[in-house]
GROMACS .gro file of C-alpha atoms in nm:
model
  344
    1UNK     CA    1   4.531   2.402  -3.101
    2UNK     CA    2   4.678   2.489  -3.435
    3UNK     CA    3   4.626   2.158  -3.689
    4UNK     CA    4   4.888   1.926  -3.754
    5UNK     CA    5   5.111   2.044  -4.057
    6UNK     CA    6   5.124   1.803  -4.351
    7UNK     CA    7   5.495   1.835  -4.420
    8UNK     CA    8   5.747   1.753  -4.254
    9UNK     CA    9   6.033   1.910  -4.076
   10UNK     CA   10   6.395   1.898  -4.260
   11UNK     CA   11   6.563   1.676  -4.053
   12UNK     CA   12   6.300   1.421  -4.076
   13UNK     CA   13   6.366   1.407  -4.502
   14UNK     CA   14   6.475   1.048  -4.581
   15UNK     CA   15   6.840   1.072  -4.789
   16UNK     CA   16   6.770   1.043  -5.133
   17UNK     CA   17   6.511   1.270  -5.191
   18UNK     CA   18   6.505   1.582  -5.351
   19UNK     CA   19   6.477   1.798  -5.060
   20UNK     CA   20   6.766   1.555  -4.850
   21UNK     CA   21   7.025   1.794  -4.931
   22UNK     CA   22   7.207   1.923  -4.578
   23UNK     CA   23   7.074   2.231  -4.447
   24UNK     CA   24   7.255   2.585  -4.388
   25UNK     CA   25   7.194   2.715  -4.065
   26UNK     CA   26   6.931   3.008  -4.069
   27UNK     CA   27   7.038   3.369  -4.089
   28UNK     CA   28   6.967   3.478  -3.748
   29UNK     CA   29   7.120   3.130  -3.579
   30UNK     CA   30   7.440   3.197  -3.779
   31UNK     CA   31   7.749   3.293  -3.500
   32UNK     CA   32   8.081   3.278  -3.602
   33UNK     CA   33   8.300   3.080  -3.319
   34UNK     CA   34   8.514   3.280  -3.184
   35UNK     CA   35   8.818   3.154  -2.935
   36UNK     CA   36   9.146   3.309  -2.887
   37UNK     CA   37   9.435   3.085  -2.913
   38UNK     CA   38   9.235   2.779  -3.011
   39UNK     CA   39   9.399   2.646  -3.348
   40UNK     CA   40   9.252   2.340  -3.355
   41UNK     CA   41   8.933   2.480  -3.524
   42UNK     CA   42   8.992   2.515  -3.882
   43UNK     CA   43   8.662   2.727  -3.990
   44UNK     CA   44   8.791   2.954  -3.693
   45UNK     CA   45   9.148   3.057  -3.849
   46UNK     CA   46   8.992   3.042  -4.180
   47UNK     CA   47   8.734   3.338  -4.065
   48UNK     CA   48   9.005   3.500  -3.904
   49UNK     CA   49   9.233   3.498  -4.170
   50UNK     CA   50   8.892   3.612  -4.396
   51UNK     CA   51   8.882   3.904  -4.156
   52UNK     CA   52   9.197   3.940  -4.151
   53UNK     CA   53   9.457   4.201  -4.398
   54UNK     CA   54   9.633   3.874  -4.503
   55UNK     CA   55   9.408   3.740  -4.776
   56UNK     CA   56   9.420   3.883  -5.077
   57UNK     CA   57   9.143   3.965  -5.277
   58UNK     CA   58   9.053   3.976  -5.656
   59UNK     CA   59   8.814   4.314  -5.670
   60UNK     CA   60   9.058   4.494  -5.476
   61UNK     CA   61   9.350   4.675  -5.674
   62UNK     CA   62   9.712   4.670  -5.660
   63UNK     CA   63   9.737   4.987  -5.544
   64UNK     CA   64   9.562   4.958  -5.270
   65UNK     CA   65   9.819   4.757  -5.079
   66UNK     CA   66  10.030   5.077  -5.117
   67UNK     CA   67   9.955   5.295  -4.885
   68UNK     CA   68   9.810   5.227  -4.471
   69UNK     CA   69   9.548   5.500  -4.511
   70UNK     CA   70   9.377   5.379  -4.827
   71UNK     CA   71   9.420   4.998  -4.719
   72UNK     CA   72   9.280   5.042  -4.365
   73UNK     CA   73   8.972   5.214  -4.590
   74UNK     CA   74   8.929   4.926  -4.851
   75UNK     CA   75   8.991   4.713  -4.574
   76UNK     CA   76   8.727   4.843  -4.393
   77UNK     CA   77   8.473   4.897  -4.695
   78UNK     CA   78   8.525   4.525  -4.805
   79UNK     CA   79   8.482   4.394  -4.394
   80UNK     CA   80   8.133   4.606  -4.395
   81UNK     CA   81   8.028   4.498  -4.781
   82UNK     CA   82   8.091   4.086  -4.676
   83UNK     CA   83   7.927   4.132  -4.376
   84UNK     CA   84   7.599   4.245  -4.520
   85UNK     CA   85   7.597   3.988  -4.812
   86UNK     CA   86   7.692   3.688  -4.588
   87UNK     CA   87   7.359   3.664  -4.386
   88UNK     CA   88   7.164   3.745  -4.727
   89UNK     CA   89   7.311   3.440  -4.948
   90UNK     CA   90   7.239   3.286  -4.590
   91UNK     CA   91   6.880   3.359  -4.617
   92UNK     CA   92   6.875   3.237  -4.962
   93UNK     CA   93   7.078   2.928  -4.985
   94UNK     CA   94   6.809   2.870  -4.646
   95UNK     CA   95   6.510   2.957  -4.895
   96UNK     CA   96   6.610   2.756  -5.121
   97UNK     CA   97   6.626   2.451  -4.943
   98UNK     CA   98   6.322   2.490  -4.776
   99UNK     CA   99   6.158   2.483  -5.119
  100UNK     CA  100   6.276   2.199  -5.245
  101UNK     CA  101   6.185   2.018  -4.898
  102UNK     CA  102   5.842   2.160  -4.964
  103UNK     CA  103   5.820   2.029  -5.321
  104UNK     CA  104   5.943   1.668  -5.194
  105UNK     CA  105   5.730   1.647  -4.957
  106UNK     CA  106   5.403   1.809  -5.160
  107UNK     CA  107   5.516   1.527  -5.437
  108UNK     CA  108   5.553   1.210  -5.155
  109UNK     CA  109   5.197   1.354  -5.005
  110UNK     CA  110   5.050   1.344  -5.316
  111UNK     CA  111   5.173   1.010  -5.399
  112UNK     CA  112   5.108   0.887  -5.088
  113UNK     CA  113   4.738   1.011  -5.034
  114UNK     CA  114   4.573   0.978  -5.382
  115UNK     CA  115   4.367   0.648  -5.278
  116UNK     CA  116   4.272   0.813  -4.990
  117UNK     CA  117   4.171   1.148  -5.198
  118UNK     CA  118   3.984   0.888  -5.424
  119UNK     CA  119   3.839   0.711  -5.097
  120UNK     CA  120   3.719   1.091  -4.977
  121UNK     CA  121   3.614   1.175  -5.277
  122UNK     CA  122   3.381   0.879  -5.307
  123UNK     CA  123   3.246   0.946  -4.980
  124UNK     CA  124   3.201   1.297  -5.067
  125UNK     CA  125   2.990   1.214  -5.399
  126UNK     CA  126   2.769   0.941  -5.125
  127UNK     CA  127   2.742   1.226  -4.896
  128UNK     CA  128   2.617   1.494  -5.172
  129UNK     CA  129   2.361   1.216  -5.272
  130UNK     CA  130   2.253   1.156  -4.895
  131UNK     CA  131   2.287   1.540  -4.846
  132UNK     CA  132   2.029   1.593  -5.180
  133UNK     CA  133   1.804   1.346  -5.033
  134UNK     CA  134   1.801   1.552  -4.710
  135UNK     CA  135   1.744   1.844  -4.911
  136UNK     CA  136   1.448   1.706  -5.104
  137UNK     CA  137   1.310   1.558  -4.773
  138UNK     CA  138   1.332   1.868  -4.576
  139UNK     CA  139   1.145   2.044  -4.883
  140UNK     CA  140   0.911   1.739  -4.801
  141UNK     CA  141   0.853   1.759  -4.482
  142UNK     CA  142   0.819   2.159  -4.472
  143UNK     CA  143   0.592   2.143  -4.736
  144UNK     CA  144   0.375   1.861  -4.510
  145UNK     CA  145   0.421   2.103  -4.184
  146UNK     CA  146   0.299   2.414  -4.383
  147UNK     CA  147  -0.023   2.186  -4.451
  148UNK     CA  148  -0.017   2.047  -4.105
  149UNK     CA  149  -0.061   2.381  -3.980
  150UNK     CA  150  -0.315   2.470  -4.215
  151UNK     CA  151  -0.528   2.203  -4.118
  152UNK     CA  152  -0.424   2.280  -3.729
  153UNK     CA  153  -0.569   2.638  -3.803
  154UNK     CA  154  -0.876   2.465  -3.935
  155UNK     CA  155  -0.923   2.234  -3.680
  156UNK     CA  156  -0.857   2.491  -3.419
  157UNK     CA  157  -1.131   2.729  -3.506
  158UNK     CA  158  -1.354   2.410  -3.557
  159UNK     CA  159  -1.294   2.343  -3.191
  160UNK     CA  160  -1.382   2.681  -3.074
  161UNK     CA  161  -1.697   2.656  -3.247
  162UNK     CA  162  -1.777   2.323  -3.112
  163UNK     CA  163  -1.699   2.457  -2.728
  164UNK     CA  164  -1.913   2.715  -2.802
  165UNK     CA  165  -2.156   2.457  -2.915
  166UNK     CA  166  -2.180   2.221  -2.640
  167UNK     CA  167  -2.142   2.547  -2.376
  168UNK     CA  168  -2.447   2.724  -2.526
  169UNK     CA  169  -2.611   2.352  -2.512
  170UNK     CA  170  -2.476   2.289  -2.175
  171UNK     CA  171  -2.632   2.608  -2.062
  172UNK     CA  172  -2.981   2.508  -2.222
  173UNK     CA  173  -2.941   2.153  -2.075
  174UNK     CA  174  -2.896   2.341  -1.712
  175UNK     CA  175  -3.213   2.568  -1.768
  176UNK     CA  176  -3.427   2.228  -1.907
  177UNK     CA  177  -3.280   2.053  -1.605
  178UNK     CA  178  -3.376   2.340  -1.348
  179UNK     CA  179  -3.731   2.392  -1.503
  180UNK     CA  180  -3.819   2.064  -1.458
  181UNK     CA  181  -3.659   2.005  -1.094
  182UNK     CA  182  -3.894   2.286  -1.023
  183UNK     CA  183  -4.215   2.119  -1.198
  184UNK     CA  184  -4.075   1.767  -1.039
  185UNK     CA  185  -4.092   1.956  -0.701
  186UNK     CA  186  -4.438   2.089  -0.765
  187UNK     CA  187  -4.592   1.751  -0.821
  188UNK     CA  188  -4.425   1.594  -0.551
  189UNK     CA  189  -4.599   1.822  -0.348
  190UNK     CA  190  -4.948   1.812  -0.472
  191UNK     CA  191  -4.901   1.428  -0.493
  192UNK     CA  192  -4.790   1.448  -0.109
  193UNK     CA  193  -5.119   1.626  -0.050
  194UNK     CA  194  -5.361   1.425  -0.268
  195UNK     CA  195  -5.194   1.057  -0.044
  196UNK     CA  196  -5.198   1.214   0.269
  197UNK     CA  197  -5.598   1.280   0.227
  198UNK     CA  198  -5.630   0.982   0.091
  199UNK     CA  199  -5.471   0.819   0.382
  200UNK     CA  200  -5.642   1.000   0.626
  201UNK     CA  201  -5.973   0.911   0.384
  202UNK     CA  202  -5.856   0.511   0.416
  203UNK     CA  203  -5.774   0.541   0.826
  204UNK     CA  204  -6.110   0.722   0.896
  205UNK     CA  205  -6.296   0.418   0.737
  206UNK     CA  206  -6.094   0.162   0.850
  207UNK     CA  207  -6.172   0.316   1.233
  208UNK     CA  208  -6.526   0.289   1.127
  209UNK     CA  209  -6.533  -0.045   0.980
  210UNK     CA  210  -6.275  -0.148   1.326
  211UNK     CA  211  -6.511  -0.019   1.540
  212UNK     CA  212  -6.836  -0.209   1.417
  213UNK     CA  213  -6.631  -0.493   1.391
  214UNK     CA  214  -6.532  -0.461   1.780
  215UNK     CA  215  -6.869  -0.446   1.885
  216UNK     CA  216  -6.965  -0.750   1.679
  217UNK     CA  217  -6.710  -0.927   1.817
  218UNK     CA  218  -6.778  -0.795   2.183
  219UNK     CA  219  -7.186  -0.932   2.177
  220UNK     CA  220  -7.055  -1.280   2.050
  221UNK     CA  221  -6.831  -1.287   2.311
  222UNK     CA  222  -7.067  -1.161   2.591
  223UNK     CA  223  -7.295  -1.469   2.488
  224UNK     CA  224  -7.087  -1.692   2.459
  225UNK     CA  225  -6.966  -1.616   2.841
  226UNK     CA  226  -7.278  -1.593   2.939
  227UNK     CA  227  -7.349  -1.939   2.842
  228UNK     CA  228  -7.061  -2.046   2.926
  229UNK     CA  229  -7.015  -1.953   3.305
  230UNK     CA  230  -7.379  -2.057   3.306
  231UNK     CA  231  -7.232  -2.394   3.239
  232UNK     CA  232  -6.971  -2.362   3.467
  233UNK     CA  233  -7.178  -2.237   3.715
  234UNK     CA  234  -7.384  -2.590   3.705
  235UNK     CA  235  -7.085  -2.780   3.700
  236UNK     CA  236  -6.881  -2.649   3.971
  237UNK     CA  237  -7.168  -2.674   4.199
  238UNK     CA  238  -7.180  -3.021   4.167
  239UNK     CA  239  -6.799  -3.055   4.147
  240UNK     CA  240  -6.828  -2.899   4.491
  241UNK     CA  241  -7.101  -3.099   4.615
  242UNK     CA  242  -6.884  -3.409   4.533
  243UNK     CA  243  -6.639  -3.241   4.708
  244UNK     CA  244  -6.796  -3.203   5.011
  245UNK     CA  245  -6.923  -3.616   5.011
  246UNK     CA  246  -6.572  -3.676   4.977
  247UNK     CA  247  -6.402  -3.460   5.219
  248UNK     CA  248  -6.650  -3.609   5.483
  249UNK     CA  249  -6.563  -3.930   5.413
  250UNK     CA  250  -6.236  -3.913   5.449
  251UNK     CA  251  -6.269  -3.702   5.733
  252UNK     CA  252  -6.465  -3.958   5.934
  253UNK     CA  253  -6.198  -4.206   5.832
  254UNK     CA  254  -5.927  -3.964   5.931
  255UNK     CA  255  -6.073  -3.917   6.300
  256UNK     CA  256  -6.136  -4.312   6.335
  257UNK     CA  257  -5.766  -4.302   6.261
  258UNK     CA  258  -5.646  -4.054   6.516
  259UNK     CA  259  -5.874  -4.205   6.791
  260UNK     CA  260  -5.657  -4.544   6.712
  261UNK     CA  261  -5.318  -4.356   6.755
  262UNK     CA  262  -5.469  -4.188   7.071
  263UNK     CA  263  -5.487  -4.529   7.227
  264UNK     CA  264  -5.155  -4.646   7.071
  265UNK     CA  265  -4.990  -4.330   7.252
  266UNK     CA  266  -5.144  -4.427   7.571
  267UNK     CA  267  -5.018  -4.763   7.572
  268UNK     CA  268  -4.655  -4.595   7.460
  269UNK     CA  269  -4.699  -4.401   7.760
  270UNK     CA  270  -4.746  -4.670   7.977
  271UNK     CA  271  -4.441  -4.848   7.829
  272UNK     CA  272  -4.223  -4.528   7.913
  273UNK     CA  273  -4.393  -4.514   8.276
  274UNK     CA  274  -4.294  -4.878   8.310
  275UNK     CA  275  -3.972  -4.840   8.160
  276UNK     CA  276  -3.919  -4.586   8.396
  277UNK     CA  277  -4.001  -4.776   8.668
  278UNK     CA  278  -3.778  -5.035   8.616
  279UNK     CA  279  -3.463  -4.807   8.584
  280UNK     CA  280  -3.555  -4.637   8.916
  281UNK     CA  281  -3.561  -4.981   9.033
  282UNK     CA  282  -3.232  -5.073   8.872
  283UNK     CA  283  -3.110  -4.783   9.029
  284UNK     CA  284  -3.187  -4.877   9.434
  285UNK     CA  285  -3.073  -5.208   9.353
  286UNK     CA  286  -2.741  -5.089   9.197
  287UNK     CA  287  -2.618  -4.971   9.548
  288UNK     CA  288  -2.628  -5.383   9.648
  289UNK     CA  289  -2.423  -5.554   9.419
  290UNK     CA  290  -2.196  -5.445   9.137
  291UNK     CA  291  -2.205  -5.776   9.010
  292UNK     CA  292  -2.583  -5.746   8.865
  293UNK     CA  293  -2.508  -5.412   8.700
  294UNK     CA  294  -2.430  -5.573   8.375
  295UNK     CA  295  -2.756  -5.804   8.380
  296UNK     CA  296  -2.967  -5.480   8.444
  297UNK     CA  297  -2.831  -5.240   8.203
  298UNK     CA  298  -2.916  -5.560   7.892
  299UNK     CA  299  -3.255  -5.550   8.060
  300UNK     CA  300  -3.247  -5.202   7.990
  301UNK     CA  301  -3.188  -5.178   7.704
  302UNK     CA  302  -3.360  -5.472   7.611
  303UNK     CA  303  -3.688  -5.245   7.723
  304UNK     CA  304  -3.606  -4.962   7.538
  305UNK     CA  305  -3.566  -5.144   7.181
  306UNK     CA  306  -3.893  -5.307   7.285
  307UNK     CA  307  -4.038  -4.962   7.315
  308UNK     CA  308  -3.851  -4.802   6.999
  309UNK     CA  309  -3.978  -5.065   6.802
  310UNK     CA  310  -4.409  -5.009   6.906
  311UNK     CA  311  -4.298  -4.635   6.831
  312UNK     CA  312  -4.165  -4.712   6.481
  313UNK     CA  313  -4.497  -4.919   6.360
  314UNK     CA  314  -4.702  -4.665   6.516
  315UNK     CA  315  -4.531  -4.395   6.289
  316UNK     CA  316  -4.513  -4.620   6.022
  317UNK     CA  317  -4.891  -4.729   6.008
  318UNK     CA  318  -5.018  -4.354   6.045
  319UNK     CA  319  -4.789  -4.216   5.762
  320UNK     CA  320  -4.956  -4.494   5.535
  321UNK     CA  321  -5.301  -4.409   5.659
  322UNK     CA  322  -5.217  -4.030   5.587
  323UNK     CA  323  -5.077  -4.154   5.244
  324UNK     CA  324  -5.409  -4.357   5.147
  325UNK     CA  325  -5.626  -4.036   5.288
  326UNK     CA  326  -5.482  -3.816   5.033
  327UNK     CA  327  -5.434  -4.047   4.730
  328UNK     CA  328  -5.817  -4.103   4.769
  329UNK     CA  329  -5.871  -3.702   4.834
  330UNK     CA  330  -5.702  -3.674   4.476
  331UNK     CA  331  -5.870  -3.952   4.295
  332UNK     CA  332  -6.236  -3.772   4.405
  333UNK     CA  333  -6.100  -3.446   4.263
  334UNK     CA  334  -5.969  -3.605   3.935
  335UNK     CA  335  -6.300  -3.784   3.892
  336UNK     CA  336  -6.487  -3.461   3.959
  337UNK     CA  337  -6.279  -3.255   3.740
  338UNK     CA  338  -6.333  -3.545   3.467
  339UNK     CA  339  -6.694  -3.548   3.513
  340UNK     CA  340  -6.691  -3.186   3.486
  341UNK     CA  341  -6.509  -3.163   3.168
  342UNK     CA  342  -6.757  -3.453   3.041
  343UNK     CA  343  -7.056  -3.274   3.090
  344UNK     CA  344  -6.907  -2.915   2.929
   0.00000   0.00000   0.00000
């Protein structure tokens, strides 16, 4: 897109300015208006009258009006000359108008844009100062960059040297660590062998001491066991004799009680025989009278109750006697153990 022209076109020039004269048509755009039979347009009538042979010419001699051939030739020449001169004059007039309009626009623009030009000049001066400062700063930064490049190169060389020294020291350190590991492994193996030797010696000495101590303890235990066995034998013999005497007394007492129980059982058998006899007798008498049945049953029940009461008494007496005999035997055994412990 082309920039906007600072000059105004002719149709926008305000009236009263030097370049505000009416514009003439452009040379290429001038076209005479021809319309046959239209007499209302005066310019058309005037143009046809000028083109025709009716209008006199000041430059034409009077002798040219006499003969028709000369008149025709002169007319053709005049028409050609007018046709050639009219576009040139129109172009000159148009250019003059254009120049005057441009001059007016330039003067107007100069008068209108004087303040803007001052502001722009001040801005340009400020920008020039800033550009100078930036150039100075750029020059300084370039110098600093050059110096930093030099220092960077020096530092890179130092870094290379340091890396080389670090690599050498790391290699030396790895070699030293390997040698140290080998020495530690050899020392460890020697210490393990020495420790194993000491351990075997200690185990041998400990086993010898344990065997000696075991023999001593076995001898002491055998002596203690022999003495304890002798004392236990004597105490057990005394206790056995005491138990045997107590057992003989308990057996004698039990036999006496058993004889009493046998006598009671014989009495019970006699009572049972008597009850059976009464039952047989009642069964015989049952056929004689039915009214006597209740009394007989009552008698039979009463007899059975008496017999059962006798049995219960005999059982309770036997159980108490057995408990007493067991308690006496337990008391005798306790007395024996206490005496044995006292002797020990």
